[in-house]
mmCIF file with all atom_site columns, C-alpha atoms in Angstrom:
data_model
loop_
_atom_site.group_PDB
_atom_site.id
_atom_site.type_symbol
_atom_site.label_atom_id
_atom_site.label_alt_id
_atom_site.label_comp_id
_atom_site.label_asym_id
_atom_site.label_entity_id
_atom_site.label_seq_id
_atom_site.pdbx_PDB_ins_code
_atom_site.Cartn_x
_atom_site.Cartn_y
_atom_site.Cartn_z
_atom_site.occupancy
_atom_site.B_iso_or_equiv
_atom_site.pdbx_formal_charge
_atom_site.auth_seq_id
_atom_site.auth_comp_id
_atom_site.auth_asym_id
_atom_site.auth_atom_id
_atom_site.pdbx_PDB_model_num
ATOM 1  C CA . MET A 1 1  ? 16.626 -56.881  -20.049 1.00 70.00 ? 1  MET A CA 1
ATOM 2  C CA . ASN A 1 2  ? 16.147 -53.491  -18.408 1.00 79.00 ? 2  ASN A CA 1
ATOM 3  C CA . GLU A 1 3  ? 13.631 -55.010  -15.996 1.00 80.00 ? 3  GLU A CA 1
ATOM 4  C CA . LEU A 1 4  ? 16.122 -57.680  -14.939 1.00 74.00 ? 4  LEU A CA 1
ATOM 5  C CA . THR A 1 5  ? 18.852 -55.085  -14.417 1.00 77.00 ? 5  THR A CA 1
ATOM 6  C CA . ALA A 1 6  ? 16.495 -52.914  -12.378 1.00 77.00 ? 6  ALA A CA 1
ATOM 7  C CA . LEU A 1 7  ? 15.509 -55.914  -10.246 1.00 71.00 ? 7  LEU A CA 1
ATOM 8  C CA . LEU A 1 8  ? 19.137 -56.810  -9.550  1.00 70.00 ? 8  LEU A CA 1
ATOM 9  C CA . GLN A 1 9  ? 19.976 -53.202  -8.666  1.00 76.00 ? 9  GLN A CA 1
ATOM 10 C CA . SER A 1 10 ? 16.993 -52.861  -6.358  1.00 75.00 ? 10 SER A CA 1
ATOM 11 C CA . ALA A 1 11 ? 17.634 -56.122  -4.507  1.00 75.00 ? 11 ALA A CA 1
ATOM 12 C CA . PRO A 1 12 ? 21.345 -56.492  -3.730  1.00 75.00 ? 12 PRO A CA 1
ATOM 13 C CA . TRP A 1 13 ? 20.591 -59.456  -1.455  1.00 77.00 ? 13 TRP A CA 1
ATOM 14 C CA . LEU A 1 14 ? 19.355 -61.303  -4.550  1.00 74.00 ? 14 LEU A CA 1
ATOM 15 C CA . VAL A 1 15 ? 22.704 -60.743  -6.267  1.00 75.00 ? 15 VAL A CA 1
ATOM 16 C CA . ILE A 1 16 ? 24.555 -61.951  -3.167  1.00 81.00 ? 16 ILE A CA 1
ATOM 17 C CA . GLY A 1 17 ? 22.318 -65.037  -2.949  1.00 82.00 ? 17 GLY A CA 1
ATOM 18 C CA . ILE A 1 18 ? 22.848 -65.903  -6.604  1.00 82.00 ? 18 ILE A CA 1
ATOM 19 C CA . ALA A 1 19 ? 26.610 -65.464  -6.196  1.00 86.00 ? 19 ALA A CA 1
ATOM 20 C CA . LEU A 1 20 ? 26.677 -67.752  -3.144  1.00 89.00 ? 20 LEU A CA 1
ATOM 21 C CA . VAL A 1 21 ? 24.657 -70.430  -4.926  1.00 90.00 ? 21 VAL A CA 1
ATOM 22 C CA . ALA A 1 22 ? 27.010 -70.252  -7.917  1.00 90.00 ? 22 ALA A CA 1
ATOM 23 C CA . ILE A 1 23 ? 30.082 -70.517  -5.669  1.00 91.00 ? 23 ILE A CA 1
ATOM 24 C CA . ASN A 1 24 ? 28.584 -73.520  -3.850  1.00 92.00 ? 24 ASN A CA 1
ATOM 25 C CA . LEU A 1 25 ? 27.815 -75.272  -7.131  1.00 90.00 ? 25 LEU A CA 1
ATOM 26 C CA . ILE A 1 26 ? 31.385 -74.738  -8.345  1.00 88.00 ? 26 ILE A CA 1
ATOM 27 C CA . LEU A 1 27 ? 32.852 -76.025  -5.067  1.00 88.00 ? 27 LEU A CA 1
ATOM 28 C CA . PHE A 1 28 ? 30.527 -79.056  -5.149  1.00 89.00 ? 28 PHE A CA 1
ATOM 29 C CA . ALA A 1 29 ? 31.659 -79.908  -8.686  1.00 87.00 ? 29 ALA A CA 1
ATOM 30 C CA . LEU A 1 30 ? 35.304 -79.583  -7.666  1.00 86.00 ? 30 LEU A CA 1
ATOM 31 C CA . LYS A 1 31 ? 34.774 -81.826  -4.630  1.00 88.00 ? 31 LYS A CA 1
ATOM 32 C CA . ILE A 1 32 ? 33.191 -84.529  -6.778  1.00 86.00 ? 32 ILE A CA 1
ATOM 33 C CA . THR A 1 33 ? 35.971 -84.197  -9.334  1.00 87.00 ? 33 THR A CA 1
ATOM 34 C CA . LYS A 1 34 ? 38.672 -84.532  -6.667  1.00 84.00 ? 34 LYS A CA 1
ATOM 35 C CA . ARG A 1 35 ? 36.995 -87.639  -5.259  1.00 84.00 ? 35 ARG A CA 1
ATOM 36 C CA . LEU A 1 36 ? 36.663 -89.217  -8.707  1.00 86.00 ? 36 LEU A CA 1
ATOM 37 C CA . ILE A 1 37 ? 40.317 -88.508  -9.494  1.00 85.00 ? 37 ILE A CA 1
ATOM 38 C CA . ALA A 1 38 ? 41.393 -90.019  -6.151  1.00 87.00 ? 38 ALA A CA 1
ATOM 39 C CA . LEU A 1 39 ? 39.168 -93.056  -6.787  1.00 89.00 ? 39 LEU A CA 1
ATOM 40 C CA . ALA A 1 40 ? 40.634 -93.552  -10.272 1.00 90.00 ? 40 ALA A CA 1
ATOM 41 C CA . ILE A 1 41 ? 44.206 -93.297  -8.950  1.00 89.00 ? 41 ILE A CA 1
ATOM 42 C CA . GLY A 1 42 ? 43.450 -95.790  -6.180  1.00 89.00 ? 42 GLY A CA 1
ATOM 43 C CA . ALA A 1 43 ? 41.832 -98.250  -8.577  1.00 89.00 ? 43 ALA A CA 1
ATOM 44 C CA . ALA A 1 44 ? 44.788 -97.961  -10.960 1.00 90.00 ? 44 ALA A CA 1
ATOM 45 C CA . LEU A 1 45 ? 47.267 -98.600  -8.140  1.00 88.00 ? 45 LEU A CA 1
ATOM 46 C CA . VAL A 1 46 ? 45.359 -101.681 -6.989  1.00 85.00 ? 46 VAL A CA 1
ATOM 47 C CA . ALA A 1 47 ? 45.177 -102.978 -10.573 1.00 84.00 ? 47 ALA A CA 1
ATOM 48 C CA . VAL A 1 48 ? 48.929 -102.459 -11.067 1.00 86.00 ? 48 VAL A CA 1
ATOM 49 C CA . GLY A 1 49 ? 49.620 -104.114 -7.721  1.00 84.00 ? 49 GLY A CA 1
ATOM 50 C CA . ILE A 1 50 ? 47.558 -107.187 -8.648  1.00 78.00 ? 50 ILE A CA 1
ATOM 51 C CA . TYR A 1 51 ? 49.078 -107.316 -12.147 1.00 81.00 ? 51 TYR A CA 1
ATOM 52 C CA . THR A 1 52 ? 52.672 -107.148 -10.890 1.00 84.00 ? 52 THR A CA 1
ATOM 53 C CA . GLY A 1 53 ? 52.029 -109.606 -8.055  1.00 78.00 ? 53 GLY A CA 1
ATOM 54 C CA . VAL A 1 54 ? 52.693 -107.168 -5.222  1.00 80.00 ? 54 VAL A CA 1
ATOM 55 C CA . ILE A 1 55 ? 49.095 -107.657 -4.081  1.00 74.00 ? 55 ILE A CA 1
ATOM 56 C CA . ASP A 1 56 ? 47.790 -111.226 -4.000  1.00 77.00 ? 56 ASP A CA 1
ATOM 57 C CA . ALA A 1 57 ? 44.690 -111.562 -6.117  1.00 70.00 ? 57 ALA A CA 1
ATOM 58 C CA . PRO A 1 58 ? 41.628 -112.957 -4.311  1.00 70.00 ? 58 PRO A CA 1
ATOM 59 C CA . SER A 1 59 ? 40.794 -116.542 -5.264  1.00 68.00 ? 59 SER A CA 1
ATOM 60 C CA . ALA A 1 60 ? 37.316 -115.503 -6.391  1.00 63.00 ? 60 ALA A CA 1
ATOM 61 C CA . LEU A 1 61 ? 38.923 -113.137 -8.890  1.00 63.00 ? 61 LEU A CA 1
ATOM 62 C CA . LEU A 1 62 ? 41.155 -115.883 -10.230 1.00 63.00 ? 62 LEU A CA 1
ATOM 63 C CA . ALA A 1 63 ? 38.203 -118.282 -10.562 1.00 64.00 ? 63 ALA A CA 1
ATOM 64 C CA . LEU A 1 64 ? 36.385 -115.959 -12.990 1.00 61.00 ? 64 LEU A CA 1
ATOM 65 C CA . PRO A 1 65 ? 36.489 -117.258 -16.560 1.00 64.00 ? 65 PRO A CA 1
ATOM 66 C CA . MET A 1 66 ? 38.353 -115.084 -18.973 1.00 60.00 ? 66 MET A CA 1
ATOM 67 C CA . LEU A 1 67 ? 36.093 -113.219 -21.369 1.00 57.00 ? 67 LEU A CA 1
ATOM 68 C CA . TYR A 1 68 ? 36.807 -114.035 -24.971 1.00 53.00 ? 68 TYR A CA 1
ATOM 69 C CA . LEU A 1 69 ? 35.333 -111.659 -27.517 1.00 51.00 ? 69 LEU A CA 1
ATOM 70 C CA . GLY A 1 70 ? 36.321 -112.929 -30.880 1.00 46.00 ? 70 GLY A CA 1
#
């Protein structure tokens, strides 16, 4: 552990590099999370629109047989 501490103290650019990589990884995860949340909200709105009849369902969607699991 002392060797690692000595290395980090002797090479401050290494600490800065590690910090920048960590910040980029966190921002990348947040960007993906925001996109997934936006995608889920959009899909839910389309599903509600089709269910309530505000959006006309495509004929190919209506031609699909209903799945019966029973």
